[in-house]
Coordinates of C-alpha atoms in Angstrom, one line a residue:
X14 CA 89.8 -3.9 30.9
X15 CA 93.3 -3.1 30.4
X16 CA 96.2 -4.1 32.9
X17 CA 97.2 -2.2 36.3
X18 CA 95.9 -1.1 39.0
X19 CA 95.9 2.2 41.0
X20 CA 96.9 1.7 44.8
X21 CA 94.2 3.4 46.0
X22 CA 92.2 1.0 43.9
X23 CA 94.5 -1.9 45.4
X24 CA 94.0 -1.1 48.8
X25 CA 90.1 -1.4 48.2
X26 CA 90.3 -4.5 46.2
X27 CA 92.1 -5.8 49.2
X28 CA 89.3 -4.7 51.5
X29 CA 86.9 -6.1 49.2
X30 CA 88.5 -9.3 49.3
X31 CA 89.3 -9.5 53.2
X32 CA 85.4 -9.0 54.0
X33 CA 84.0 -10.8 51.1
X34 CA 86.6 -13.4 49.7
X35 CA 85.8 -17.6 48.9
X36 CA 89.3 -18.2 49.9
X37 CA 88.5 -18.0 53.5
X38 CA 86.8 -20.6 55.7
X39 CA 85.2 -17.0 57.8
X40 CA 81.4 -17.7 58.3
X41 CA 81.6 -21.4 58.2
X42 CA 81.3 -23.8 61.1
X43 CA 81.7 -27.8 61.4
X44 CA 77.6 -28.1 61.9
X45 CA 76.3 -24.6 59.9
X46 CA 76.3 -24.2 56.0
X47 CA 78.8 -23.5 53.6
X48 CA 79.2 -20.0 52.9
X49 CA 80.4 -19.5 49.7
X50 CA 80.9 -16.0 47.8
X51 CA 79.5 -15.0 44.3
X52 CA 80.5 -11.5 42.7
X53 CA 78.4 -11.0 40.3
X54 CA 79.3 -7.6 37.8
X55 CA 75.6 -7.2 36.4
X56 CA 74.3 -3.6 36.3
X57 CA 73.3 -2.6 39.5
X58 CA 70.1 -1.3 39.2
X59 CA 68.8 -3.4 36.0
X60 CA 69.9 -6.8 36.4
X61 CA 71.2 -7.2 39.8
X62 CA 67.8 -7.6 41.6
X63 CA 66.7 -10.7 39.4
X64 CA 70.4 -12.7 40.3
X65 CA 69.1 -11.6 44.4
X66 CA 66.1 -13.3 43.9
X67 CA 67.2 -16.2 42.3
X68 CA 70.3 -16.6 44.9
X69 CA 67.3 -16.8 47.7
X70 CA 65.6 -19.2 46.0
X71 CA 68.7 -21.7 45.5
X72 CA 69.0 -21.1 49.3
X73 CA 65.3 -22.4 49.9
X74 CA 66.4 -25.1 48.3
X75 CA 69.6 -26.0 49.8
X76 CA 69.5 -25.3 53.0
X77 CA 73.1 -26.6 53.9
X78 CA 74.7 -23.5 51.6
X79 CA 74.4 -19.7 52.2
X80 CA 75.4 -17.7 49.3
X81 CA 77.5 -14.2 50.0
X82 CA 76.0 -12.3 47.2
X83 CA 78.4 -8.9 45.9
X84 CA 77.9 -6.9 43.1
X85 CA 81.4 -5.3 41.7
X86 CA 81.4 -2.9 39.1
X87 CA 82.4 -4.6 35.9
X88 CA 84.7 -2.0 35.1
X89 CA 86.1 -2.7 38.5
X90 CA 85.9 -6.5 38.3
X91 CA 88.5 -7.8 36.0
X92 CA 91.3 -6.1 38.3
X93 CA 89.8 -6.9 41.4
X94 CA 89.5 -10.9 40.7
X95 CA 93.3 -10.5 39.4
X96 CA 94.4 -9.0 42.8
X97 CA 92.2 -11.3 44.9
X98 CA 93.3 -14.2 43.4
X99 CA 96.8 -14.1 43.1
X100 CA 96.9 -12.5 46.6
X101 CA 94.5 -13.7 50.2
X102 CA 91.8 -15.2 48.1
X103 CA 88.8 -14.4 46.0
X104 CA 85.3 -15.1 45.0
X105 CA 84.2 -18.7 45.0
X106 CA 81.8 -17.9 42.3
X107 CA 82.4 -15.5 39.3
X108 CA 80.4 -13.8 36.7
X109 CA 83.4 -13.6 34.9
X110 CA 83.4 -12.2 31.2
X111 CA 83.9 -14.4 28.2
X112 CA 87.5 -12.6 27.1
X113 CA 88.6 -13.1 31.0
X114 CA 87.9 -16.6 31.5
X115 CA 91.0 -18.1 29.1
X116 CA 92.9 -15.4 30.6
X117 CA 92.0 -16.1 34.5
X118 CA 92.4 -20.2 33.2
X119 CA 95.8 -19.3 32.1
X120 CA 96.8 -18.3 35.2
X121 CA 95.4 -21.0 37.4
X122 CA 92.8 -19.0 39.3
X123 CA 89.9 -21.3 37.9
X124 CA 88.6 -24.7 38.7
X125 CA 88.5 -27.2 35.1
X126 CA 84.7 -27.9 35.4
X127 CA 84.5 -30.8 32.6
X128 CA 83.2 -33.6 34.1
X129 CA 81.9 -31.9 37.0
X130 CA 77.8 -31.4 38.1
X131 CA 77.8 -28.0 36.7
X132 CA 78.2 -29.2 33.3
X133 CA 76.0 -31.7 33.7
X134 CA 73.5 -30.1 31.2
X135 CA 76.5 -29.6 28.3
X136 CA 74.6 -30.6 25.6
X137 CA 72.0 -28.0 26.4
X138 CA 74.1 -25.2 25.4
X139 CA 75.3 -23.6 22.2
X140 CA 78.7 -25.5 21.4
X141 CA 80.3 -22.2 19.8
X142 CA 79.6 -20.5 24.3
X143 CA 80.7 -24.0 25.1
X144 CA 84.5 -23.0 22.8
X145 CA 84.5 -20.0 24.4
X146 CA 84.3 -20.7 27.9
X147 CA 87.7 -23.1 27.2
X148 CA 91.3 -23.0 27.7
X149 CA 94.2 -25.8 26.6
X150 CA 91.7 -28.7 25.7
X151 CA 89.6 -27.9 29.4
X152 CA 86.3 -25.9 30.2
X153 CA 86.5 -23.2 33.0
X154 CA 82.6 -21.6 32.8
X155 CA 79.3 -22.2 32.4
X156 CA 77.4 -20.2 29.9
X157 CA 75.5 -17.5 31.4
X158 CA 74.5 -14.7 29.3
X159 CA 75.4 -14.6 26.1
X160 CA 75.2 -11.4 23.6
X161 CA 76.2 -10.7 19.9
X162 CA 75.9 -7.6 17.4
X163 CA 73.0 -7.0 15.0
X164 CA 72.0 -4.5 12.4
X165 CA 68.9 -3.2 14.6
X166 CA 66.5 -0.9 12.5
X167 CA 63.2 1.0 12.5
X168 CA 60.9 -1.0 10.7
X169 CA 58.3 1.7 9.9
X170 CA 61.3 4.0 8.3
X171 CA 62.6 1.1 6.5
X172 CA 59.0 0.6 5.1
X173 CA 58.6 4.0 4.4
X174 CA 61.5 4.2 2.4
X175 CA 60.9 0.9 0.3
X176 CA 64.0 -0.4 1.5
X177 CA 64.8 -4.5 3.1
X178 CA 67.2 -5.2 6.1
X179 CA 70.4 -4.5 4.4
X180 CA 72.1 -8.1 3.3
X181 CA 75.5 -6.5 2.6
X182 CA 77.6 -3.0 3.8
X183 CA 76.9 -1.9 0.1
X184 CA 73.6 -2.7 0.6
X185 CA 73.1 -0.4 3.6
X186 CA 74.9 2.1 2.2
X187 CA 72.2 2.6 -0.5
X188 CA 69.6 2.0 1.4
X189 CA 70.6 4.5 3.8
X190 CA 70.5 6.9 0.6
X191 CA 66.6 6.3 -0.1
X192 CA 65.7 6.7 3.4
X193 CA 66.8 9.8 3.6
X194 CA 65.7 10.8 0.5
X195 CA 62.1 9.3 1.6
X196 CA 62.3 10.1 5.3
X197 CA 64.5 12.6 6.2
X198 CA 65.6 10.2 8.8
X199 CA 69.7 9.6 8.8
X200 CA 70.1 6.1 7.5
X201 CA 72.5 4.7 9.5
X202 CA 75.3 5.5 12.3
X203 CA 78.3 4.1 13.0
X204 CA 80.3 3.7 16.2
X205 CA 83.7 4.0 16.5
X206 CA 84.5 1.9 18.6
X207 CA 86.8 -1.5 17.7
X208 CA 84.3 -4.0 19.5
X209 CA 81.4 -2.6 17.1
X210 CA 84.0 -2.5 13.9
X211 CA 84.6 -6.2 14.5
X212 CA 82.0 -7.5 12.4
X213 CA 83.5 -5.6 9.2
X214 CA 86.8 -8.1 10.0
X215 CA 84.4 -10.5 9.9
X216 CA 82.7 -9.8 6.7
X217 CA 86.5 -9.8 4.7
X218 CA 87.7 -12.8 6.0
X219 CA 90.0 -11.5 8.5
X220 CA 90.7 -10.6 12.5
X221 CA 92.7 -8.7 14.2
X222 CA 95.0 -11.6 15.2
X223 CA 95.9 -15.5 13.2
X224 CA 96.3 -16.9 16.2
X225 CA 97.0 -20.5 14.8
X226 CA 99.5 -18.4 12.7
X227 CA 100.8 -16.4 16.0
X228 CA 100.8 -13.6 13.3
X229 CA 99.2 -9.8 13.7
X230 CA 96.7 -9.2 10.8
X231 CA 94.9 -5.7 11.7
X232 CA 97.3 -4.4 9.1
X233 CA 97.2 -6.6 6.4
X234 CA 95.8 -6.1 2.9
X235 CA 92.5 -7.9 4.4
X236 CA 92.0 -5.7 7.5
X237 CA 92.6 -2.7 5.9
X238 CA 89.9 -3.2 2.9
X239 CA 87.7 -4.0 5.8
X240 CA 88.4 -0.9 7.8
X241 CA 88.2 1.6 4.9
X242 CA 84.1 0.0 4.3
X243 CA 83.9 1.1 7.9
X244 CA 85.5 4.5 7.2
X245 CA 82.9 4.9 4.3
X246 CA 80.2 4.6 6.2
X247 CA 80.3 7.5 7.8
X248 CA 80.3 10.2 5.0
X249 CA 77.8 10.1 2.2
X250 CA 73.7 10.4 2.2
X251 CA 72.0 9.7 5.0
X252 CA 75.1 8.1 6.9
X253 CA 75.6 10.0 9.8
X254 CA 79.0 11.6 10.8
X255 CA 81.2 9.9 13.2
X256 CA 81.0 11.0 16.5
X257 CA 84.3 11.3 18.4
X258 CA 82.9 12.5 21.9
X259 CA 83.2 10.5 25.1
X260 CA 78.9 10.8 24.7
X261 CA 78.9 9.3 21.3
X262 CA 77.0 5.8 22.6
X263 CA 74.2 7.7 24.3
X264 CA 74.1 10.0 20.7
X265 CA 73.5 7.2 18.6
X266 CA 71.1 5.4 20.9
X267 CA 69.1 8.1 22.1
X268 CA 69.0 8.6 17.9
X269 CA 68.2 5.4 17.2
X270 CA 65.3 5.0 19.8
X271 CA 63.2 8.1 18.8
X272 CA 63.1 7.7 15.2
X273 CA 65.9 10.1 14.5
X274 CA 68.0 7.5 12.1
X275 CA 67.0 4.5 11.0
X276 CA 69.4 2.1 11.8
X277 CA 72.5 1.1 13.9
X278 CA 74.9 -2.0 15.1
X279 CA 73.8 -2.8 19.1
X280 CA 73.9 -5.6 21.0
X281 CA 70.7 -7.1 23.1
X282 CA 71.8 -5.3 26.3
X283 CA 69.7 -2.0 24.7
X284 CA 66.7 -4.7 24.2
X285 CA 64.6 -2.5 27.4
X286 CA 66.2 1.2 26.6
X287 CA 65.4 0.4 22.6
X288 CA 61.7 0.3 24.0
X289 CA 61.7 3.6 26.2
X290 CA 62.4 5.0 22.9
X291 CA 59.6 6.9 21.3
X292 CA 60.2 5.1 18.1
X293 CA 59.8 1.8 19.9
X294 CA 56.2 2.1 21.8
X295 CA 55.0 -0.7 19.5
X296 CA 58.1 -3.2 20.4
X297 CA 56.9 -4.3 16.8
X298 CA 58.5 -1.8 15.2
X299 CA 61.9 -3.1 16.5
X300 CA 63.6 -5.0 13.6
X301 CA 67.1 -7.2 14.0
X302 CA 68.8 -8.6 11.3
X303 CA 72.4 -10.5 11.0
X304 CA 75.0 -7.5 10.3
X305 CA 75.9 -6.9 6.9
X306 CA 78.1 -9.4 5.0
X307 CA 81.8 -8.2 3.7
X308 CA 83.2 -9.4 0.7
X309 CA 83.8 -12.9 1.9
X310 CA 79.9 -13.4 1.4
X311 CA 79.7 -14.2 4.8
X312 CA 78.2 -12.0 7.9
X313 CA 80.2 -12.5 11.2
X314 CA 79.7 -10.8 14.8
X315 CA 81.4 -10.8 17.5
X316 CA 80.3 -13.2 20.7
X317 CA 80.1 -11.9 24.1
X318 CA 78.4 -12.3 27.4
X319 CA 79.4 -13.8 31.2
X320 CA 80.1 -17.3 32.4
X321 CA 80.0 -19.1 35.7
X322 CA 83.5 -19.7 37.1
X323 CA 84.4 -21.8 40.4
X324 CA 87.7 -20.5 41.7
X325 CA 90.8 -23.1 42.3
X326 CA 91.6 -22.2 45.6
X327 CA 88.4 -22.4 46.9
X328 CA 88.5 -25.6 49.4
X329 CA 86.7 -28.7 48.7
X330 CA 83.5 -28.2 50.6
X331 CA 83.2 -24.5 48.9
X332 CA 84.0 -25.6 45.3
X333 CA 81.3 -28.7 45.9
X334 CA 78.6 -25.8 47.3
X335 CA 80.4 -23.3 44.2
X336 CA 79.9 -26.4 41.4
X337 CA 75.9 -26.4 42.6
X338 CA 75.1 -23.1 42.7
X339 CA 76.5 -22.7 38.8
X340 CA 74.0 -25.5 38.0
X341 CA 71.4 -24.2 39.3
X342 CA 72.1 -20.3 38.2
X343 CA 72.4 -21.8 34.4
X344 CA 69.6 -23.9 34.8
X345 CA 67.1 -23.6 31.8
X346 CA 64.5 -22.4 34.6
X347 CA 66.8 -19.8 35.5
X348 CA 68.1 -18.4 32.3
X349 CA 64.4 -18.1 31.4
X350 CA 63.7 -16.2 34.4
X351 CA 66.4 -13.9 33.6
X352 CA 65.2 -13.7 30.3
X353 CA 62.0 -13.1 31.1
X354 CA 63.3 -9.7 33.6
X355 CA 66.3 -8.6 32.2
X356 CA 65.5 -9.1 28.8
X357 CA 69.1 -10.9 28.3
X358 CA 69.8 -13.8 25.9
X359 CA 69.9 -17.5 26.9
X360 CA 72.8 -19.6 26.8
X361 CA 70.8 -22.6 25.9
X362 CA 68.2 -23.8 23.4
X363 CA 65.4 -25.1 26.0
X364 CA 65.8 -21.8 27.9
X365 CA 64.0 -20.2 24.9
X366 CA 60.5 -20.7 25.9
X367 CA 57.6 -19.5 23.9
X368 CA 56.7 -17.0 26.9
X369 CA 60.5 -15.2 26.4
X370 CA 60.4 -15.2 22.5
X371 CA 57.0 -13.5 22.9
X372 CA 59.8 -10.6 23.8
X373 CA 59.9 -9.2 19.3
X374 CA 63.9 -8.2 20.9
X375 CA 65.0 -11.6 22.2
X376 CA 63.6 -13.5 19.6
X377 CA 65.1 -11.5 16.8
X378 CA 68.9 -11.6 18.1
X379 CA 68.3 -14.9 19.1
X380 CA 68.2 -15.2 14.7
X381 CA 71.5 -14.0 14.5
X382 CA 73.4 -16.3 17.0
X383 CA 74.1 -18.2 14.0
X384 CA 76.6 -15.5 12.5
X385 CA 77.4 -15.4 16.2
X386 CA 81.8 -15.8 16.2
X387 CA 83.4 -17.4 19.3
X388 CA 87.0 -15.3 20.5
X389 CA 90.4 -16.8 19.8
X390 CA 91.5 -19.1 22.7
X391 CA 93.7 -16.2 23.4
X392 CA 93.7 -14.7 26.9
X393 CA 95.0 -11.5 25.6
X394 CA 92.4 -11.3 22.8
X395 CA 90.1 -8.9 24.4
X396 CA 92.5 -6.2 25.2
X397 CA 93.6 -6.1 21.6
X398 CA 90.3 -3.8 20.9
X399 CA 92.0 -1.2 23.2
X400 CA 94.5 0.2 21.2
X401 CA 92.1 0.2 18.2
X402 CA 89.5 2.1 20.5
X403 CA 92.1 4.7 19.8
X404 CA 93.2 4.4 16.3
X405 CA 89.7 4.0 15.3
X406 CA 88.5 7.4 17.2
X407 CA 91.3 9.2 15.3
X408 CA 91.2 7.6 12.3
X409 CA 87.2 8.5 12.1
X410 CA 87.8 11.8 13.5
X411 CA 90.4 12.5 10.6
X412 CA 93.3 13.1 12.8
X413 CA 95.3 9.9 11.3
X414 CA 95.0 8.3 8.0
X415 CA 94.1 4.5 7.9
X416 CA 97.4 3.3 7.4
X417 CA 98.9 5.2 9.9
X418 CA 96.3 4.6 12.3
X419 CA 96.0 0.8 11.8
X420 CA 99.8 0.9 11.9
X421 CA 100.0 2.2 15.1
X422 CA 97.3 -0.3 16.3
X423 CA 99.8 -2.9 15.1
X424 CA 103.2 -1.5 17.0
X425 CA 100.5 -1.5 20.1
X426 CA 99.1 -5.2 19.8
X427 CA 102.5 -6.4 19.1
X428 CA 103.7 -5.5 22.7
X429 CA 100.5 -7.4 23.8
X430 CA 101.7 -10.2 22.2
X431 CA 104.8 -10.0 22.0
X432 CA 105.3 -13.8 20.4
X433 CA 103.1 -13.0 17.4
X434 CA 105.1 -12.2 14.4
X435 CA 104.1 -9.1 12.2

């Protein structure tokens, strides 16, 4: 989420904080437990109900700690946590989001959680969430969810068309060709978006940022070959047209999930909607492959997901209670009960149980965690995608050219970091 903050949406981050912060000693007594806070920024309605349950069954179980359980907005989160923390206190416990951990570590708000009981299990979990969750040489999360991009497709169209998953973007663009020659069915549709144009980085080699160069590359030679493959993509048979509305996700997925074109680049948070799809009844049909490979040979794909995070100025009783409940929420029992009723991706290899690969969606992008690319230990990494959000939407939409619009996208980044040379 990009920086500032509305006052109207200060004053009720404030209020937020004041009735539900960690900072506070409010609800604790010298005899009674220790109350600690968790906000957790899961959907509301999907996910939120399985982190309730859980939270009451950690409280069974330790009797000596009640848990303050909030659900914040994600889009609301990021500021929030910024205001609460550099202000009267915040959450013990975060879900905080992989590109705002090195940024909250850089600013102190976070508790170092190396040698500490909730990485006890370390080994458990995928070193490349592990990198991830660090800043400067220290660890400041737990794994909780983890995510990545695939190439998902309809199996039955693909079949129908005598076409394979797609190893490279040339690949899919000639397959997408014979499907709609065979079909009818579009081939494939792209999004606009810069998270979802990552992966053709990726695929040449390249970034947006060489961080261990402190040098801007969305520009370069490199990024530019890769963002014209992404520009092709969207004109030619049976590649659908870029869609520059503010409803252009909900387009492609409702597409995608009744049978309308055959294939698209989502993440496993669609895993249940894919299945609501009429082109999905037989969760069968669902196939995920690693995205296509660029001309580096190699396929790459952009890491996301949530870790655990203790907050620094918690006092010592509450980080001790905070350090627990992050063991026990990234147990391996835990993430497979998340798994297993929000159809979300493990952080750890044991968590992957033969009941939650029996889900065909889990199992598949749980494949592709191997192409799987941890961020930059940058804490301003994430919000480099903004400015391209807007480059690429009018660069697709055929308002700017590519060089123009990536050299915009450069004068913007550069004020983001302003230390990186050009």
């Amino acid at each position: 989420m990009r920086r500032g903050i509305a006052a109207t949406a200060l004053v009720a981050s404030i209020a937020l904080t004041a009735t539900a912060c960690g900072g506070s000693d409010s609800g604790d007594s010298a005899d009674g437990p220790v109350a600690i806070t968790w906000w957790d920024t899961s959907n509301a309605t999907n996910e939120a109900p399985t982190y309730k349950a859980l939270v009451k069954q950690f409280e069974a179980a330790h009797k000596d700690i009640k848990v303050r359980y909030v659900n914040v907005p994600f889009d609301q989160a990021q500021n929030k946590f910024d205001t609460a923390a550099g202000a009267t206190g915040a959450p013990d416990v975060l879900r905080s989001e992989v590109g705002w951990t090195p940024a909250f570590a850089k600013k102190g708000f976070l508790l170092p959680l190396d040698g500490t009981e909730a990485l006890a299990d370390q080994d458990e979990f995928q070193p490349n969430l592990i990198k991830q969750a660090q800043y400067d040489g220290k660890t400041y999360g737990v794994p909780f969810v983890t995510d990545t991009l695939a190439l998902v497709y309809n199996k039955a169209l693909f079949e129908k068309a005598g076409v394979e998953a797609p190893k490279t973007w040339d690949d899919l663009k000639k397959a997408a060709a014979t499907i709609k020659d065979k079909t009818g069915a579009d081939g494939y549709w792209g999004s606009t978006q810069a998270y979802y144009a990552q992966s053709f980085l990726y695929g040449d080699g390249t970034d947006t940022v060489d961080v261990a160069a402190r040098k801007i590359t969305v520009d370069s030679a490199e990024a530019k070959k890769a963002y014209g493959t992404w520009l092709d993509l969207f004109d030619g048979k049976g590649l659908h047209k870029a869609d520059t509305t503010a409803d252009a996700y909900a387009h492609i997925q409702d597409a995608f999930v009744n049978g309308k074109v055959a294939s698209i680049i989502q993440g496993p948070w669609e895993i249940t909607n894919f299945y609501k799809g009429s082109a999905f009844k037989d969760k069968g049909n669902l196939g995920i492959a690693t995205v296509p490979a660029g001309t580096s040979g190699k396929a790459g794909a952009p890491t996301g997901g949530h870790n655990l995070s203790v907050y620094a100025g918690s006092n010592k009783a509450k980080q001790e209670a905070s350090l627990k409940f992050v063991k026990f929420m990234t147990s391996a029992k835990a993430q497979e009960t998340i798994a297993l009723e929000n159809a979300t991706l493990p952080t750890r290899d044991d968590a992957y149980t033969a009941e939650v690969k029996a889900d065909p969606g889990i199992a598949g992008y749980q494949t592709v965690l191997a192409a799987a690319q941890p961020r930059p230990e940058l804490p301003e990494y994430s919000s480099l995608w903004g400015p391209l959000d807007t480059e690429l939407l009018a660069i697709a939409g055929g308002k700017e050219s590519l060089d123009k619009g990536l050299g915009n996208a450069e004068t913007a980044i550069a004020k983001l970091v302003p230390d990186f040379s050009k």
